Short mmCIF file of C-alpha atoms in Angstrom, two decimals:
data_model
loop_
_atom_site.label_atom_id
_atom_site.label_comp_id
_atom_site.label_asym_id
_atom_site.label_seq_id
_atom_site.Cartn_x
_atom_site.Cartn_y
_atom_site.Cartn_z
CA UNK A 720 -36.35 -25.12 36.55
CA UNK A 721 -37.63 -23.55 39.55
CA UNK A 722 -40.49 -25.34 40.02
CA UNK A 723 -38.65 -28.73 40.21
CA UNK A 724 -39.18 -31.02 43.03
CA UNK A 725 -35.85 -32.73 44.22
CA UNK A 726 -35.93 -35.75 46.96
CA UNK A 727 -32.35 -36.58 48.72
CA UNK A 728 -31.80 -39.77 50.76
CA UNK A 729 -28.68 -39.08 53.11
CA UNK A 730 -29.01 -35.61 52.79
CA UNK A 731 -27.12 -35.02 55.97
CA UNK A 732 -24.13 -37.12 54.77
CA UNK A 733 -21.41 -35.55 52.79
CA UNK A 734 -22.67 -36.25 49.64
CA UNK A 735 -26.49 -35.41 50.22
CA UNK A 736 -25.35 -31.85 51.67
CA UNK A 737 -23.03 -30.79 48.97
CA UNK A 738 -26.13 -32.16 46.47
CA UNK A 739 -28.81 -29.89 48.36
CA UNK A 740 -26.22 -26.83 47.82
CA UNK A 741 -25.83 -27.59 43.83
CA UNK A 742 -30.00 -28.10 43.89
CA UNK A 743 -30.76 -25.11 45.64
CA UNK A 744 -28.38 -22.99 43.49
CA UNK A 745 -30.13 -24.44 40.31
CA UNK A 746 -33.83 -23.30 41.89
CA UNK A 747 -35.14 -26.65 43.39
CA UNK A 748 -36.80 -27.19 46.12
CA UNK A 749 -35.13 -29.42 47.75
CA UNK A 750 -36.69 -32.04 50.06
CA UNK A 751 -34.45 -34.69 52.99
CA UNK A 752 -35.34 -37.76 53.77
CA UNK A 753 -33.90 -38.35 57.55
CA UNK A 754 -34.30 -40.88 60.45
CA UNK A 755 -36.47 -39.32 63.34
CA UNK A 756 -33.36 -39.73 65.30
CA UNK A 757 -32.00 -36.85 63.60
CA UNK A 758 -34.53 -34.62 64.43
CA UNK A 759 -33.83 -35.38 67.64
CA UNK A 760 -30.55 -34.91 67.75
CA UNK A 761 -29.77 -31.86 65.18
CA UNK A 762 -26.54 -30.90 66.93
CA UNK A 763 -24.88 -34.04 66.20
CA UNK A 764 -26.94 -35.16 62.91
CA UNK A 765 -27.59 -31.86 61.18
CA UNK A 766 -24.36 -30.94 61.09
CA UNK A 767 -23.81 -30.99 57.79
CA UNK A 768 -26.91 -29.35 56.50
CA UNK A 769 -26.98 -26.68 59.38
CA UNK A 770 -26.84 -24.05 57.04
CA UNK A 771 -29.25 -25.14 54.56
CA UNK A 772 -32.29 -26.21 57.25
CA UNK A 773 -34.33 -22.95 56.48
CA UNK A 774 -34.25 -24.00 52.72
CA UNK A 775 -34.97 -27.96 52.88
CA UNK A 776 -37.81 -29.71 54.01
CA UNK A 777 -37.18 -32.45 56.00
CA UNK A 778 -39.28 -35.70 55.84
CA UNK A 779 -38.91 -38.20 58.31
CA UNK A 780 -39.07 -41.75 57.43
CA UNK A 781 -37.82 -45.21 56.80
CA UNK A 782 -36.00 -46.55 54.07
CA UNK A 783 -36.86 -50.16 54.93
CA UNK A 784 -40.44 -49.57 55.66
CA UNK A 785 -42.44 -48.97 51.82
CA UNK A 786 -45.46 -47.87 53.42
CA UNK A 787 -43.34 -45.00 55.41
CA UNK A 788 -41.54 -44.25 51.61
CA UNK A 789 -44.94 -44.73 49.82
CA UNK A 790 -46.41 -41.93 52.37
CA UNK A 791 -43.48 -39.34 51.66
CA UNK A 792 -43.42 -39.67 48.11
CA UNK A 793 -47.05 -38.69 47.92
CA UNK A 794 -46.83 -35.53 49.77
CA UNK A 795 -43.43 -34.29 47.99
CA UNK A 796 -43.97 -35.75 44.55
CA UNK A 797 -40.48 -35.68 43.09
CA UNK A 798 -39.51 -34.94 39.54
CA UNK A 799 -35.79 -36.12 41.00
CA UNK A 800 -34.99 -39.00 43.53
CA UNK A 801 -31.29 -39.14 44.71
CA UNK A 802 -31.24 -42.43 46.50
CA UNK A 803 -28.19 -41.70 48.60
CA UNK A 804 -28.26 -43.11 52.05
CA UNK A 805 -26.85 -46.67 52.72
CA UNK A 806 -23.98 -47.62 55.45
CA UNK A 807 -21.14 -47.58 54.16
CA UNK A 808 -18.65 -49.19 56.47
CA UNK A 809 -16.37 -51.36 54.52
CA UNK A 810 -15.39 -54.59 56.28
CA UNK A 811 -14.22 -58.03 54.63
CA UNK A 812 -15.38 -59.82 57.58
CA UNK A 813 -18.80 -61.73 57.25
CA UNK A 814 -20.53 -60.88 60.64
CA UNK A 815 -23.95 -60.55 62.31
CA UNK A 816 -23.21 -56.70 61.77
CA UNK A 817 -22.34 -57.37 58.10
CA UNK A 818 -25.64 -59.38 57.21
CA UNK A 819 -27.78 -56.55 58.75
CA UNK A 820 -26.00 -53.42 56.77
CA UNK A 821 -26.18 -55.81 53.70
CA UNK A 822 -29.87 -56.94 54.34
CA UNK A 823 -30.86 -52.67 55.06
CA UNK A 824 -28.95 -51.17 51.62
CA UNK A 825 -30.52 -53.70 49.76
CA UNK A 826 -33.73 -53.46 51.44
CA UNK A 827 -33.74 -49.70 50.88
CA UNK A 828 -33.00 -49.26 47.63
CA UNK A 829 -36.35 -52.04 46.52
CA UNK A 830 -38.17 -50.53 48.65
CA UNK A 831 -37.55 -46.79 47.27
CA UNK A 832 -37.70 -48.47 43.57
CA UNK A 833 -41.04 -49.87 44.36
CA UNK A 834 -42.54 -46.95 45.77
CA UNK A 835 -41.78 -44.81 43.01
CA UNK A 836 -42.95 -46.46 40.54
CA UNK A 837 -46.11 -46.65 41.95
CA UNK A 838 -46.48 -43.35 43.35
CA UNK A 839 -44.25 -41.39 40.62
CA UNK A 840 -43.11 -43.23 38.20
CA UNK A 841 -42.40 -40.39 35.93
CA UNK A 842 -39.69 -39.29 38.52
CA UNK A 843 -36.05 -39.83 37.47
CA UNK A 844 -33.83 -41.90 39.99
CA UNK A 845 -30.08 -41.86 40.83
CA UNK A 846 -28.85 -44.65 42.50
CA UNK A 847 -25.24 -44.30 43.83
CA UNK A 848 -22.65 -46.92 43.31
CA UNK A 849 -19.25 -47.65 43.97
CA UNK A 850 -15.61 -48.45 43.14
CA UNK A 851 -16.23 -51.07 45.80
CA UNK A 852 -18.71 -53.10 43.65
CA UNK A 853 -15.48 -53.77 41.33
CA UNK A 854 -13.27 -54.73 44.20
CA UNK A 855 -10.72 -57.61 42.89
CA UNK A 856 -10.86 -55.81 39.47
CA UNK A 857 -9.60 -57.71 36.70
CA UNK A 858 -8.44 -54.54 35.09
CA UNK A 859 -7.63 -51.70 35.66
CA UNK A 860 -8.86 -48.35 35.22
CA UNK A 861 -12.26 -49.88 35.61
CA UNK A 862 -15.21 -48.82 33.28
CA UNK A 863 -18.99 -49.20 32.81
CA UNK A 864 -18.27 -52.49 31.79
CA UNK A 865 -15.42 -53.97 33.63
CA UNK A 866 -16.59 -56.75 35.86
CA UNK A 867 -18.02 -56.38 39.24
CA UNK A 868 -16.23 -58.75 41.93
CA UNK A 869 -16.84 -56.78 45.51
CA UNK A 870 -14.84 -57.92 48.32
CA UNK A 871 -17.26 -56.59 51.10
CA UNK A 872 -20.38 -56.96 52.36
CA UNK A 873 -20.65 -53.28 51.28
CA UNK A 874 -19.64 -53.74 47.40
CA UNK A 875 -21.88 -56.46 47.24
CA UNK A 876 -24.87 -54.60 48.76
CA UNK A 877 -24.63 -51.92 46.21
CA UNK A 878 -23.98 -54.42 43.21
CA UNK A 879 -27.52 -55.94 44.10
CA UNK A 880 -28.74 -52.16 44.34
CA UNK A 881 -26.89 -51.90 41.04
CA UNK A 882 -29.05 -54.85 39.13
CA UNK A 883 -32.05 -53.75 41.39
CA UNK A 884 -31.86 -49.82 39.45
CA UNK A 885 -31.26 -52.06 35.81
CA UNK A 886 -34.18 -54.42 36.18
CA UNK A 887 -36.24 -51.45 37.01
CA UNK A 888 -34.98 -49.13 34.01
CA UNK A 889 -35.44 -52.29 31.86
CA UNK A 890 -38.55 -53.96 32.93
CA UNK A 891 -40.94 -51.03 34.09
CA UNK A 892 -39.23 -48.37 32.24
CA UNK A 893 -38.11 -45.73 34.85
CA UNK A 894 -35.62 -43.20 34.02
CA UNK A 895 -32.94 -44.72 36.34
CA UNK A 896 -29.34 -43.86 36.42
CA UNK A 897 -26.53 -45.39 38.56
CA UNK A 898 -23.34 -43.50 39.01
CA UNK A 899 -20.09 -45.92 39.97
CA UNK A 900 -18.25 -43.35 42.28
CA UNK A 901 -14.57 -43.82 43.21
CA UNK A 902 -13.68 -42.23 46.29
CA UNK A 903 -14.60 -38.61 46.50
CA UNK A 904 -13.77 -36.80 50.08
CA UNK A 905 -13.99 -33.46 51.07
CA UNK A 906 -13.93 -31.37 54.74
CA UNK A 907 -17.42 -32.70 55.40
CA UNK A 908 -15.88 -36.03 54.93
CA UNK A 909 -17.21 -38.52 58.19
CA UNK A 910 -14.18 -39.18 60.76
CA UNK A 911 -14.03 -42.67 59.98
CA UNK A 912 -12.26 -42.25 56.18
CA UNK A 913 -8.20 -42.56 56.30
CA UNK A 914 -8.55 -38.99 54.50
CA UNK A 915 -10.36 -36.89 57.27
CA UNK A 916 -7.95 -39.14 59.82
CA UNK A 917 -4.95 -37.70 57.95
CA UNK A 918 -6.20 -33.92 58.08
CA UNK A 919 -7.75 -34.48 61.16
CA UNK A 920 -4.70 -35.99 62.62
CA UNK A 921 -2.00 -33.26 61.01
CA UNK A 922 -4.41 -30.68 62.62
CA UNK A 923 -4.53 -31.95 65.93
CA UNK A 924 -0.89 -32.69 66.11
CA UNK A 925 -0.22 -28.43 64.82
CA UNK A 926 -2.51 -27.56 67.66
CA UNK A 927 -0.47 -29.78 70.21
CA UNK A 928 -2.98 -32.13 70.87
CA UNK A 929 -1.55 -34.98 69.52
CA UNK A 930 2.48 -36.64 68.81
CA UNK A 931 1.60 -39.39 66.31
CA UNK A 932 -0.82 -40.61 63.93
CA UNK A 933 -1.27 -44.46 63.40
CA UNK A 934 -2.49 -45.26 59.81
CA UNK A 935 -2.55 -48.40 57.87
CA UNK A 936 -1.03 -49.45 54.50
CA UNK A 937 0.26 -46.08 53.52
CA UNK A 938 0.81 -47.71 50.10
CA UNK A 939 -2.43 -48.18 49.49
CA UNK A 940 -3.78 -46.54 46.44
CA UNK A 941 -6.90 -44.66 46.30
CA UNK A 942 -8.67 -42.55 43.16
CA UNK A 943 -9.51 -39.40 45.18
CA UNK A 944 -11.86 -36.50 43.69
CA UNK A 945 -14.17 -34.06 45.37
CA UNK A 946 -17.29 -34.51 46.41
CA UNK A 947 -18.33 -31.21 45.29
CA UNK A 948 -17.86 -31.87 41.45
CA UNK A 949 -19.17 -35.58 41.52
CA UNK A 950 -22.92 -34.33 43.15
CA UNK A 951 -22.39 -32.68 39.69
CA UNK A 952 -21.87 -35.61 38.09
CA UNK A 953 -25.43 -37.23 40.00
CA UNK A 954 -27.80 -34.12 38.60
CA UNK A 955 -26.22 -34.50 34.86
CA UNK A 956 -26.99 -38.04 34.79
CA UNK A 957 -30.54 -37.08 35.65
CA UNK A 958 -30.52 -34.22 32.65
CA UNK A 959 -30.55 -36.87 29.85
CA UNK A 960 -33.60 -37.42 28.05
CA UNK A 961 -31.77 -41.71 28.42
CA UNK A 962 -31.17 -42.95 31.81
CA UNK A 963 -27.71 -44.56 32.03
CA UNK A 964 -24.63 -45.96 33.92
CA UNK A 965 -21.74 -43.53 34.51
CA UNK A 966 -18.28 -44.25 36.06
CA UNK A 967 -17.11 -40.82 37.61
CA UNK A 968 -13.77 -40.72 38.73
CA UNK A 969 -10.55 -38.81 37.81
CA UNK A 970 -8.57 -41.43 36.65
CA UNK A 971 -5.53 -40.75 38.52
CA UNK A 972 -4.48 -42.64 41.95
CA UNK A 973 -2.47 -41.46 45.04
CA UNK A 974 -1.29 -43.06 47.51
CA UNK A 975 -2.30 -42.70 51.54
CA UNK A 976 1.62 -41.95 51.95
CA UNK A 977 0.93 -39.01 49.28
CA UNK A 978 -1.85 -37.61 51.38
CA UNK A 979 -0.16 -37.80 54.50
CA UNK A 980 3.01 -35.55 52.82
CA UNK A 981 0.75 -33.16 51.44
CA UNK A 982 -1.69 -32.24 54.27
CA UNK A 983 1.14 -32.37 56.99
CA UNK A 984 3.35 -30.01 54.91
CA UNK A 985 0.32 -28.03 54.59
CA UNK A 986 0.13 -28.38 58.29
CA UNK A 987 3.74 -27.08 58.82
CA UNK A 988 5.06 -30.36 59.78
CA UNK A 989 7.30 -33.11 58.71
CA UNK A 990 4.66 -36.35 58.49
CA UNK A 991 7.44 -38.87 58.70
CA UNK A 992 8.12 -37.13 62.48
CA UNK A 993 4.63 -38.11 63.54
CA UNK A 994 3.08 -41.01 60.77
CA UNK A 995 3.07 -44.85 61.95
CA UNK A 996 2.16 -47.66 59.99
CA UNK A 997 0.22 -50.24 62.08
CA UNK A 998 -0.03 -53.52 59.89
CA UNK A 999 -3.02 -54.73 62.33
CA UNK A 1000 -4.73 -51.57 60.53
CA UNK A 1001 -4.19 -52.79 56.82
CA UNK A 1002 -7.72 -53.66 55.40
CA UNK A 1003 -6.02 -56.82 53.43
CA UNK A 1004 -4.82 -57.88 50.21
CA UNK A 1005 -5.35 -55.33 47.57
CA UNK A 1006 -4.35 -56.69 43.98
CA UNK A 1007 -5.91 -54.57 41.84
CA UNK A 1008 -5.52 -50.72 41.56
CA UNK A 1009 -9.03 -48.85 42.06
CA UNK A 1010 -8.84 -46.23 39.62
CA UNK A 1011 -11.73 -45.14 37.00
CA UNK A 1012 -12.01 -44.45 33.25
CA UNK A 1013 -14.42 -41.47 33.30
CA UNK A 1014 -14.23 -41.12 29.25
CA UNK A 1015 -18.48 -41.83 29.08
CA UNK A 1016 -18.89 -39.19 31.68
CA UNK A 1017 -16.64 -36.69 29.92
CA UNK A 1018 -17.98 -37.70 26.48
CA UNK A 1019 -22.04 -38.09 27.27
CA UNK A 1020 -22.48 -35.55 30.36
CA UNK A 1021 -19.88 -33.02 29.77
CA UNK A 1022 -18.46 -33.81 33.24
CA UNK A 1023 -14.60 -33.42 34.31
CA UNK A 1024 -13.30 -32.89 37.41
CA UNK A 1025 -12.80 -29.28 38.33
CA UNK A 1026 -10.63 -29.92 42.08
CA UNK A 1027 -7.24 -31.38 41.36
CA UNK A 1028 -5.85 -33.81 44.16
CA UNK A 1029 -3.44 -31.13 46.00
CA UNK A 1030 -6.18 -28.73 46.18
CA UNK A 1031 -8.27 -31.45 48.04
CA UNK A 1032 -5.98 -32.13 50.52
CA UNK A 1033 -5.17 -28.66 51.00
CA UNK A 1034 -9.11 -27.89 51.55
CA UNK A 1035 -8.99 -30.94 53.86
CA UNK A 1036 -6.28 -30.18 56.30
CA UNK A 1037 -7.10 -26.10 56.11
CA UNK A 1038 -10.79 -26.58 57.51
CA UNK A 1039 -9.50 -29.11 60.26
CA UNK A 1040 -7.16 -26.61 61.55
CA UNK A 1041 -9.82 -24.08 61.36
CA UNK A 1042 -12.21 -25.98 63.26
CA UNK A 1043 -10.03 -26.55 66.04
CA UNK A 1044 -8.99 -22.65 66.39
CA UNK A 1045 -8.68 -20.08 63.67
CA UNK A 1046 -5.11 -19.56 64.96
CA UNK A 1047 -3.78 -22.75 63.70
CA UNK A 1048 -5.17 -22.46 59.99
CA UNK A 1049 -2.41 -22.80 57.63
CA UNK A 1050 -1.00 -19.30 55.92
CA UNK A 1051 0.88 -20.97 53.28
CA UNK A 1052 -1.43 -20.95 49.40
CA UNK A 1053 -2.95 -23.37 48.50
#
């Protein structure tokens, strides 16, 4: 194991870094792939993987340019690929914005396909999916073989990723896995997500620095793990002899107005003092319930979640506090 060669895409997002700490741990050597832009900017881009830089090897490169992906996978070689990076911004408008994020994740992920199997094509490949690609599910909890219907120009990006990671598994015989994650959050989560808003939000408001906190539908209902056991999830897939599908979720749903009680009472606070729901906020109709049935994962890989929901949210709102000052982390267990 400790000569194997792992290549991350999105290695500085939440995801990527939490992967290059389970890689390292198992005796990888880990290689990034990152936008030059980062290098430039480590302060702000790095952030993530700050503490891991004198371990990884960073690659700079494009994902929509082959002959820039053709060039890396020759000088790293990879007996892994984690094809992690895409934007991720989830938006049921149809705009010039839309077309270009759609037109790039797709882009990417042929691209990466392509150059792997001509450069490597004994490397296995995780591609990752999402709870998105099911979107108006016609069932629910959603499996390996419930019916893709995405709502956004996101979901259906990764569904054509999705058939792009098949056709290649099926037609040129790579080992290539796709894992369907539901939503999986942690501290390093990006500020954007209603999660790090909430902790973010009950931390600010401890420290003073805020009154209020103006959410969306707090009835929304989410599937939240952490992202720290479903990286887990990624390398098993790639540790059978058969590439595969896997749905990796917990299988149990909260609600935003759950989060918000937990990680302001965590915070000391009362969250109906300080939580507003602005309507203008809501992200639109949501008629099915997005929550997994992880029973292949638990049966085939061995996986189960090991962080329950109120230690997530507990993990959440303790390192916002912290990063604001030390003297406003909670005391309270979690």
């Amino acid at each position: 194991m400790a000569d194997r060669v792992a290549l991350i895409t999105g290695i500085t997002g939440q995801d990527g870094s939490y992967l290059a700490d389970l890689l390292l741990e198992k005796g990888y050597r880990v290689h990034g792939l990152v936008r030059r832009i980062a290098l430039e900017s480590p302060e702000t881009r790095l952030t993530r993987i700050a503490h891991l830089l004198d371990r990884v090897e960073l690659h700079t490169a494009s994902l929509e340019s082959f002959a820039s992906l053709h060039k890396v996978l020759q000088r790293v070689r990879p007996d892994e690929c984690y094809h992690l990076a895409a934007s991720s911004f989830v938006s049921y408008s149809f705009d010039e914005d839309e077309f270009a994020m759609l037109n790039a994740n797709i882009v990417s992920t042929l691209h990466l396909l392509s150059a792997i199997h001509t450069v490597v094509p004994q490397s296995r490949f995780y591609f990752a999916g999402t709870s998105e690609m099911f979107g108006a599910a016609r069932e629910t909890p959603q499996h390996e073989h419930s019916a893709f219907i995405p709502r956004s120009m996101y979901g259906i990006s990764k569904v054509a990723g999705f058939d792009l990671v098949r056709n290649y598994r099926e037609r040129h015989r790579l080992h290539a896995s796709s894992g369907i994650l539901f939503n999986h959050e942690s501290p390093r989560r990006s500020p954007e997500f209603v999660t790090q808003k909430i902790a973010t939000g009950a931390a600010r408001i401890r420290a003073g620095l805020a009154t209020a906190l103006q959410l969306g539908n707090l009835d929304a209902r989410r599937d939240w793990g952490h992202a720290r056991d479903y990286v887990r999830a990624m390398w098993l897939m790639l540790q059978r002899e058969e590439p595969s599908d896997f749905v990796i979720a917990t299988g149990v749903t909260h609600t935003v107005r759950d989060f918000c009680a937990r990680a302001f009472a965590r915070a000391g606070l009362a969250w109906e003092n300080h939580v507003a729901s602005d309507e203008r906020l809501f992200r639109g109709s949501e008629t099915r319930e997005l929550r997994g049935d992880a029973t292949r994962a638990r049966e085939l890989l061995g996986w189960t979640p090991e962080t329950d929901f109120d230690h997530l949210v507990a993990e959440m709102t303790d390192a916002a506090c912290a990063a604001l000052s030390p003297a406003t982390r909670p005391s309270a267990a979690a």
